[in-house]
Coordinates of C-alpha atoms and ligand atoms in Angstrom, one line a residue:
M584 CA -6.9 -12.3 45.6
G585 CA -3.1 -12.7 45.7
E586 CA -3.4 -15.7 47.9
V587 CA -1.5 -18.7 46.6
P588 CA -3.7 -21.8 46.8
A589 CA -2.3 -24.7 48.8
D590 CA -2.0 -27.0 45.7
P591 CA -2.3 -25.0 42.5
R592 CA -1.8 -28.2 40.4
R593 CA -5.4 -29.2 41.2
R594 CA -6.7 -26.0 39.7
V595 CA -4.7 -26.1 36.4
P596 CA -7.2 -26.3 33.6
R597 CA -7.3 -29.6 31.7
T598 CA -5.8 -29.8 28.2
D599 CA -9.1 -30.5 26.4
T600 CA -10.8 -27.7 28.2
L601 CA -8.0 -25.3 27.1
L602 CA -8.0 -26.6 23.5
A603 CA -11.8 -25.9 23.3
D604 CA -11.2 -22.2 24.3
P605 CA -12.2 -20.1 21.2
G606 CA -8.8 -18.3 21.1
L607 CA -6.8 -21.5 21.3
A608 CA -9.2 -23.3 19.0
A609 CA -8.6 -20.6 16.4
A610 CA -4.9 -21.1 16.8
V611 CA -5.3 -24.8 16.1
V612 CA -6.8 -23.9 12.7
T613 CA -3.9 -21.6 11.8
L614 CA -1.0 -23.4 13.5
G615 CA -2.0 -27.0 13.8
R616 CA -3.0 -29.0 16.9
D617 CA 0.5 -30.2 17.8
R618 CA 2.0 -26.8 18.1
V619 CA -0.9 -25.4 20.1
K620 CA -1.0 -28.4 22.4
A621 CA 2.8 -28.0 23.1
A622 CA 2.2 -24.4 24.1
V623 CA -0.7 -25.5 26.4
V624 CA 1.4 -28.2 28.1
A625 CA 4.2 -25.8 28.6
A626 CA 1.8 -23.2 30.2
Q627 CA 0.3 -25.9 32.4
D628 CA 3.8 -26.8 33.6
R629 CA 4.6 -23.2 34.5
A630 CA 1.4 -23.1 36.6
R631 CA 2.4 -26.4 38.4
R632 CA 5.7 -24.8 39.2
G633 CA 3.9 -21.8 40.6
E634 CA 5.3 -19.4 38.0
I635 CA 1.8 -18.4 36.9
T636 CA -1.6 -18.9 38.4
P637 CA -3.9 -21.5 37.0
D638 CA -6.1 -18.6 35.7
E639 CA -3.2 -17.4 33.6
V640 CA -2.6 -20.6 31.7
R641 CA -4.9 -19.9 28.8
D642 CA -3.3 -16.4 28.2
A643 CA 0.2 -17.7 28.7
A644 CA -0.4 -20.4 26.1
L645 CA -1.8 -17.9 23.6
A646 CA 1.0 -15.5 24.3
A647 CA 3.6 -18.2 23.6
L648 CA 2.2 -18.8 20.1
P649 CA 3.3 -16.7 17.2
A650 CA 0.8 -14.0 16.4
P651 CA -0.1 -14.2 12.7
T652 CA 1.5 -11.3 10.7
P653 CA 0.8 -9.2 8.9
R654 CA -2.1 -8.2 11.2
A655 CA -5.0 -6.2 10.1
V656 CA -4.9 -2.7 11.7
L657 CA -7.2 0.3 11.9
N658 CA -5.5 3.2 10.1
A659 CA -6.5 6.3 12.1
T660 CA -3.4 8.2 11.1
G661 CA -5.1 10.4 8.5
V662 CA -2.5 9.2 6.0
V663 CA -4.5 7.7 3.2
L664 CA -1.6 5.7 1.6
H665 CA 0.7 4.8 4.4
T666 CA 3.6 2.7 3.2
N667 CA 4.2 1.2 6.6
L668 CA 0.5 0.1 6.8
G669 CA 0.5 -1.5 3.4
R670 CA -0.6 1.4 1.2
A671 CA -4.0 0.9 -0.4
P672 CA -6.5 -1.5 1.3
L673 CA -8.3 -3.7 -1.2
S674 CA -12.0 -3.2 -2.0
D675 CA -14.4 -6.0 -0.9
A676 CA -14.6 -7.0 -4.6
A677 CA -10.9 -7.3 -4.8
V678 CA -10.7 -9.3 -1.6
A679 CA -13.4 -11.7 -2.9
A680 CA -11.5 -12.1 -6.1
V681 CA -8.2 -12.9 -4.3
V682 CA -10.0 -15.6 -2.2
A683 CA -11.6 -17.0 -5.4
A684 CA -8.2 -17.0 -7.1
A685 CA -6.4 -18.7 -4.3
G686 CA -7.0 -22.2 -5.5
H687 CA -6.7 -23.6 -9.0
T688 CA -7.8 -20.9 -11.5
D689 CA -8.0 -20.4 -15.3
V690 CA -5.3 -17.7 -15.1
E691 CA -3.6 -19.0 -18.2
L692 CA -6.3 -21.2 -19.7
D693 CA -9.2 -20.5 -22.0
L694 CA -12.0 -22.7 -20.6
R695 CA -13.9 -22.6 -23.9
T696 CA -11.2 -24.0 -26.0
G697 CA -9.2 -25.8 -23.3
R698 CA -6.0 -24.1 -24.6
R699 CA -3.4 -21.9 -23.1
A700 CA -4.5 -18.3 -22.9
R701 CA -2.9 -15.0 -22.2
R702 CA -2.0 -14.8 -18.5
G703 CA -4.1 -12.3 -16.6
R704 CA -6.0 -11.2 -19.7
D705 CA -9.0 -10.0 -17.6
A706 CA -6.8 -7.6 -15.6
L707 CA -4.9 -6.5 -18.8
D708 CA -8.1 -5.9 -20.8
A709 CA -9.7 -4.0 -17.9
L710 CA -6.6 -1.8 -17.7
A711 CA -6.6 -1.2 -21.4
A712 CA -10.3 -0.4 -21.4
A713 CA -9.8 2.1 -18.5
V714 CA -7.1 3.9 -20.5
P715 CA -8.1 3.9 -24.2
D716 CA -5.1 6.2 -25.0
A717 CA -2.8 3.2 -24.3
A718 CA -2.3 1.0 -27.4
A719 CA -0.9 -1.7 -25.1
V720 CA -0.5 -2.5 -21.4
H721 CA 1.6 -4.8 -19.2
V722 CA 1.7 -5.4 -15.5
V723 CA 4.7 -6.3 -13.3
N724 CA 5.4 -6.5 -9.6
N725 CA 5.6 -2.9 -8.6
G726 CA 6.4 0.6 -9.9
A727 CA 10.1 0.0 -9.4
A728 CA 9.9 -3.2 -11.4
A729 CA 8.1 -1.3 -14.2
L730 CA 11.0 1.2 -14.4
V731 CA 13.6 -1.6 -14.2
L732 CA 12.0 -3.4 -17.1
A733 CA 11.7 -0.3 -19.2
A734 CA 15.3 0.7 -18.5
T735 CA 16.7 -2.8 -19.1
A736 CA 14.7 -3.4 -22.3
L737 CA 15.1 0.1 -23.8
A738 CA 18.3 1.6 -22.4
R739 CA 20.7 -1.1 -21.2
G740 CA 24.2 0.0 -22.4
R741 CA 22.7 3.3 -23.5
E742 CA 21.6 6.5 -21.9
I743 CA 18.5 7.6 -20.0
V744 CA 18.2 11.4 -20.1
V745 CA 16.7 12.7 -16.9
S746 CA 16.5 16.0 -15.0
R747 CA 18.6 16.5 -11.9
G748 CA 15.4 17.7 -10.2
E749 CA 13.8 14.3 -10.7
L750 CA 16.4 11.9 -9.3
V751 CA 14.3 11.0 -6.3
E752 CA 14.5 8.7 -3.4
I753 CA 11.4 6.6 -3.2
G754 CA 11.7 5.5 0.4
D755 CA 13.6 3.2 2.8
G756 CA 16.8 4.4 1.2
F757 CA 15.9 3.3 -2.3
R758 CA 16.9 5.8 -4.9
L759 CA 15.7 6.0 -8.5
P760 CA 19.1 6.7 -10.0
D761 CA 20.6 3.6 -8.3
L762 CA 17.7 1.5 -9.5
L763 CA 18.1 2.7 -13.1
Q764 CA 21.9 2.2 -13.1
S765 CA 21.5 -1.2 -11.7
T766 CA 20.0 -2.2 -15.1
G767 CA 23.2 -1.3 -17.0
A768 CA 21.7 1.9 -18.4
R769 CA 23.8 5.1 -18.0
L770 CA 22.1 8.2 -16.6
R771 CA 22.6 11.4 -18.5
E772 CA 21.6 14.0 -15.9
V773 CA 20.5 17.4 -17.3
G774 CA 19.6 20.7 -15.7
T775 CA 19.8 21.6 -12.1
T776 CA 17.8 20.7 -8.9
N777 CA 15.4 23.5 -9.3
R778 CA 15.4 24.3 -13.0
T779 CA 15.7 22.2 -16.2
T780 CA 14.8 23.5 -19.7
L781 CA 13.9 21.8 -22.9
H782 CA 17.2 23.0 -24.3
D783 CA 19.1 21.0 -21.5
Y784 CA 17.4 17.9 -22.7
A785 CA 17.9 18.6 -26.4
R786 CA 21.7 19.2 -25.9
A787 CA 22.0 15.8 -24.2
L788 CA 20.4 13.7 -26.9
G789 CA 22.5 11.6 -29.2
P790 CA 23.0 8.2 -30.8
D791 CA 23.3 6.6 -27.3
T792 CA 19.9 7.9 -26.0
G793 CA 17.6 5.1 -25.0
F794 CA 14.8 7.4 -23.8
V795 CA 14.0 10.6 -21.9
L796 CA 12.7 9.9 -18.5
K797 CA 10.2 12.1 -16.7
V798 CA 9.6 11.3 -13.1
H799 CA 6.7 12.8 -11.1
P800 CA 7.9 14.2 -7.8
S801 CA 5.3 12.2 -5.9
N802 CA 6.7 12.7 -2.4
F803 CA 8.1 16.2 -2.3
V804 CA 7.5 19.6 -3.7
V805 CA 10.1 22.1 -5.0
T806 CA 8.9 25.7 -4.8
G807 CA 10.4 29.1 -5.6
F808 CA 12.6 29.7 -8.6
T809 CA 11.7 26.5 -10.4
S810 CA 11.0 25.2 -13.9
A811 CA 10.5 21.8 -15.3
V812 CA 9.7 20.6 -18.8
P813 CA 6.2 19.1 -19.2
V814 CA 5.8 15.8 -21.1
R815 CA 4.1 17.7 -23.9
E816 CA 7.3 19.5 -24.7
L817 CA 9.6 16.5 -24.1
A818 CA 7.6 14.6 -26.7
T819 CA 8.8 17.0 -29.4
L820 CA 12.4 15.9 -29.0
G821 CA 12.0 12.9 -31.3
V822 CA 13.0 10.2 -28.8
P823 CA 10.7 8.1 -26.7
V824 CA 9.5 9.7 -23.4
V825 CA 9.0 7.3 -20.5
A826 CA 6.9 9.0 -17.8
D827 CA 6.9 7.6 -14.3
I828 CA 3.7 9.1 -12.9
G829 CA 4.0 7.1 -9.6
S830 CA 0.5 7.3 -8.2
G831 CA -1.4 5.2 -10.7
L832 CA -4.3 7.7 -11.3
L833 CA -5.7 6.5 -14.6
A834 CA -7.8 9.6 -15.2
P835 CA -7.7 13.0 -13.6
D836 CA -9.0 13.5 -10.1
P837 CA -10.3 17.1 -9.6
L838 CA -9.4 16.7 -5.9
L839 CA -5.7 16.3 -6.9
P840 CA -5.2 18.8 -9.7
D841 CA -1.4 18.5 -9.7
E842 CA -1.3 14.7 -9.8
P843 CA -0.6 13.4 -13.4
D844 CA -2.9 10.7 -14.8
A845 CA -2.0 8.0 -17.2
A846 CA -4.5 9.0 -19.9
G847 CA -3.4 12.7 -19.9
T848 CA 0.3 11.8 -19.9
L849 CA -0.1 9.5 -22.9
R850 CA -2.2 12.2 -24.7
A851 CA 0.6 14.6 -24.0
G852 CA 2.9 12.4 -25.9
A853 CA 4.6 10.0 -23.5
A854 CA 5.5 6.7 -25.3
L855 CA 5.3 4.8 -22.1
V856 CA 3.8 5.5 -18.7
T857 CA 4.8 3.6 -15.5
A858 CA 2.8 3.7 -12.2
S859 CA 2.1 1.7 -9.1
G860 CA -1.1 -0.3 -8.5
D861 CA -1.4 0.2 -4.8
K862 CA -1.3 4.0 -4.6
L863 CA -4.1 6.2 -5.9
L864 CA -5.5 3.4 -8.1
G865 CA -6.3 1.7 -4.8
G866 CA -5.4 -1.8 -5.9
P867 CA -2.8 -4.5 -5.1
Q868 CA 0.9 -3.9 -5.3
A869 CA 1.7 -3.9 -9.0
G870 CA 3.6 -2.0 -11.6
L871 CA 1.5 -0.7 -14.5
L872 CA 3.1 -0.1 -18.0
L873 CA 0.9 1.6 -20.6
G874 CA 1.7 3.0 -24.0
D875 CA 3.1 2.4 -27.4
A876 CA 2.3 -1.1 -28.7
D877 CA 5.8 -1.9 -30.0
L878 CA 7.5 -0.7 -26.8
V879 CA 5.2 -2.6 -24.6
E880 CA 5.7 -5.7 -26.7
R881 CA 9.5 -5.4 -26.3
L882 CA 9.1 -5.2 -22.6
R883 CA 6.7 -8.1 -22.5
R884 CA 9.0 -10.3 -24.5
H885 CA 12.2 -9.4 -22.6
P886 CA 13.6 -12.3 -20.4
L887 CA 13.4 -10.1 -17.3
A888 CA 9.6 -9.8 -17.7
R889 CA 9.4 -13.4 -16.5
A890 CA 11.2 -12.6 -13.3
L891 CA 9.0 -9.5 -12.7
R892 CA 5.7 -11.1 -13.5
V893 CA 2.8 -10.9 -11.0
D894 CA 1.1 -13.8 -9.4
K895 CA -2.5 -14.9 -9.9
L896 CA -3.7 -13.2 -6.7
T897 CA -2.4 -9.8 -7.8
L898 CA -4.0 -10.3 -11.2
A899 CA -7.3 -11.2 -9.6
A900 CA -7.2 -8.2 -7.2
L901 CA -6.2 -5.8 -10.0
A902 CA -9.0 -7.0 -12.3
A903 CA -11.6 -6.6 -9.6
T904 CA -10.2 -3.2 -8.6
L905 CA -10.5 -2.0 -12.2
H906 CA -14.0 -3.5 -12.7
G907 CA -15.2 -2.5 -9.3
P908 CA -17.5 0.2 -8.2
G909 CA -14.9 2.1 -6.1
T910 CA -12.0 1.6 -3.8
P911 CA -11.5 2.3 -0.1
T912 CA -8.7 4.6 -1.1
R913 CA -11.1 6.7 -3.3
A914 CA -13.7 6.6 -0.5
A915 CA -11.1 7.9 2.0
L916 CA -9.9 10.6 -0.3
H917 CA -13.4 11.8 -1.2
A918 CA -15.1 11.4 2.2
G919 CA -17.0 14.6 3.0
E920 CA -15.6 16.7 5.9
A921 CA -19.1 17.1 7.4
A922 CA -19.8 13.4 7.4
L923 CA -16.4 12.8 9.1
R924 CA -17.2 15.3 11.8
E925 CA -20.6 13.7 12.4
R926 CA -18.9 10.3 12.9
V927 CA -16.3 11.7 15.3
E928 CA -19.0 13.5 17.3
R929 CA -21.1 10.3 17.5
L930 CA -18.0 8.4 18.7
R931 CA -17.2 11.1 21.3
D932 CA -20.8 10.9 22.6
A933 CA -20.8 7.1 22.8
L934 CA -17.4 7.1 24.6
G935 CA -18.6 9.8 26.9
A936 CA -21.7 7.8 27.9
D937 CA -19.3 5.0 28.9
G938 CA -17.2 7.5 31.0
C939 CA -14.4 8.0 28.5
K940 CA -13.7 11.7 27.9
A941 CA -12.6 12.4 24.3
E942 CA -12.6 15.6 22.3
V943 CA -13.4 16.4 18.7
V944 CA -10.8 18.3 16.9
P945 CA -10.2 19.4 13.3
S946 CA -7.4 17.5 11.5
A947 CA -5.5 17.6 8.3
A948 CA -5.3 14.3 6.5
V949 CA -2.7 13.7 3.7
V950 CA -2.5 11.4 0.7
G951 CA 0.9 10.1 1.9
G952 CA 3.7 8.3 0.1
G953 CA 1.3 7.6 -2.8
G954 CA 1.2 11.0 -4.2
A955 CA -0.1 14.6 -4.1
P956 CA 2.6 16.0 -1.7
G957 CA 1.5 19.2 0.0
V958 CA -2.2 18.5 -0.4
E959 CA -4.1 18.6 2.9
L960 CA -7.6 17.1 3.2
D961 CA -9.8 18.7 5.8
S962 CA -10.7 16.1 8.3
W963 CA -11.8 15.4 11.9
A964 CA -10.2 13.5 14.7
L965 CA -11.0 12.1 18.1
S966 CA -8.5 13.6 20.6
L967 CA -7.4 11.4 23.5
P968 CA -4.6 11.4 26.0
G969 CA -1.2 10.7 24.4
S970 CA -0.7 7.8 26.8
Y971 CA -3.4 5.9 24.9
A972 CA -1.2 5.6 21.8
G973 CA 0.9 2.5 22.9
P974 CA -1.9 0.4 24.3
L975 CA -4.1 1.1 21.3
R976 CA -1.3 0.1 19.0
L977 CA -0.9 -3.1 20.9
G978 CA -4.6 -3.8 21.1
S979 CA -6.7 -6.1 19.0
P980 CA -7.2 -4.9 16.4
P981 CA -4.2 -2.5 16.7
V982 CA -5.3 1.1 16.2
L983 CA -2.8 3.5 14.7
G984 CA -3.3 7.2 15.3
R985 CA -0.8 10.1 15.4
V986 CA 0.5 12.0 18.4
A987 CA 0.5 15.8 18.3
R988 CA 1.3 18.0 21.2
G989 CA 0.9 15.3 23.7
R990 CA -2.5 14.2 22.4
L991 CA -3.4 11.1 20.4
L992 CA -5.4 12.0 17.4
L993 CA -7.6 9.4 15.7
D994 CA -8.4 10.7 12.3
L995 CA -11.5 9.0 10.8
R996 CA -10.8 9.7 7.1
C997 CA -9.2 6.3 6.5
V998 CA -11.3 4.4 9.0
P999 CA -14.3 2.7 7.2
A1000 CA -17.5 3.9 8.8
A1001 CA -18.4 0.2 9.4
A1002 CA -15.4 0.1 11.8
D1003 CA -16.5 2.9 14.1
D1004 CA -17.9 0.4 16.7
T1005 CA -14.7 -1.5 16.6
L1006 CA -12.7 1.7 17.2
R1007 CA -15.0 2.7 20.0
A1008 CA -14.6 -0.7 21.7
A1009 CA -10.8 -0.5 21.3
V1010 CA -10.6 2.9 22.9
L1011 CA -12.9 1.8 25.8
R1012 CA -10.6 -1.2 26.5
V1013 CA -7.7 1.2 26.9
A1014 CA -9.7 3.8 28.9
G1015 CA -10.6 0.9 31.3
Ligands
PLP2127 C1 6.0 5.1 -5.6 C2 6.8 5.5 -6.7 C3 7.7 4.6 -7.3 C4 7.9 3.2 -6.8 O1 6.8 2.5 -7.0 P1 6.6 1.1 -6.2 O2 5.3 0.6 -6.6 O3 6.6 1.5 -4.7 O4 7.7 0.2 -6.5 C5 8.5 5.1 -8.4 N1 8.3 6.3 -8.9 C6 7.5 7.2 -8.3 C7 7.4 8.5 -8.9 C8 6.7 6.8 -7.3 O5 5.8 7.7 -6.7

């Protein structure tokens, strides 16, 4: 060990041996033979110059190649919809649909007649069927795009009446008021941060009103001396009410009583509901528009609709999500606290048998950027030394937990049970 061989060149692995290594062979599939071979040759040269040992050539070649991104990670943060981790994971059915749709598809063709057909009709029909209160539906790129399309088509050069308590920042510095004004619509702000009344809205209405906008505060709560006007009352004002419900719940979820759903919001009188596809709906990134048939048709025919349209992969994933038996997001939200505890205890015992000391601690999971602010879901976590956080994040697969009071907590609520063994192996690799 540590002894430099007299002539390291003789021990440098041959090129074909290296290219047959499973890791490098996999890289050939994704990056092409030429690129991988160049990395192998460069690593061999480094070994010949004595910069690395012959044993390190394989790893050096692999390290010099770009790691494919985005990489799949294990979400042990306890945040169900984590924007930095890609929000909702797709269901197996949706993944299969994406794979099937990746080649040539009948996305815009009726195979029976051989004629052009409505693009994404399966996804649109499934969405309409899931929310019978919607006379028509449309799908765009994301929730922000849905709002931009509604504002452009219905209020460009006119006014959007909105409460000052609902001018929210979505994330990463993007603010709803900026987004709406970028369409050429004017904002008519009413009320105050904490209180807005029906009278405030009524006073602001006029010939220039495009619509009244109701935005669900999906990432914050205002408590104390507050009042907001529900859609049911706004609907009496005689102008269209557009409701941005954010989370994409199509029907109520008893677990999240304060989270508005599309069906209920339409029944309360909203003319149009906008929502995201990759939050509580548990599907792909998409913007859902549901509501009045004439309004939806105006949006669908607007030139901007073409620029905001979703691709075939999204349509396939959305259709499968809507048809499917259940989503990972739903499973994570509704996972029983006792079952989570059992899994964490089993993991602790298995790790202990391998000499890695972990503790089982109660944890509070949250829905995350996708909605239900303030709601905590009772959960359980594996507690490990805080120093494990970095190595686990850099492992394969990367494991993301959260650090609290110097300990790394791995909350199992968003980790599929089928990944428990993978998680255990990842922790063991770090524990050494
Ligand atoms: C998330 C959210 C948006 C933005 O939706 P994206 O799909 O992220 O573009 C807009 N409004 C509300 C209320 C939201 O919760």
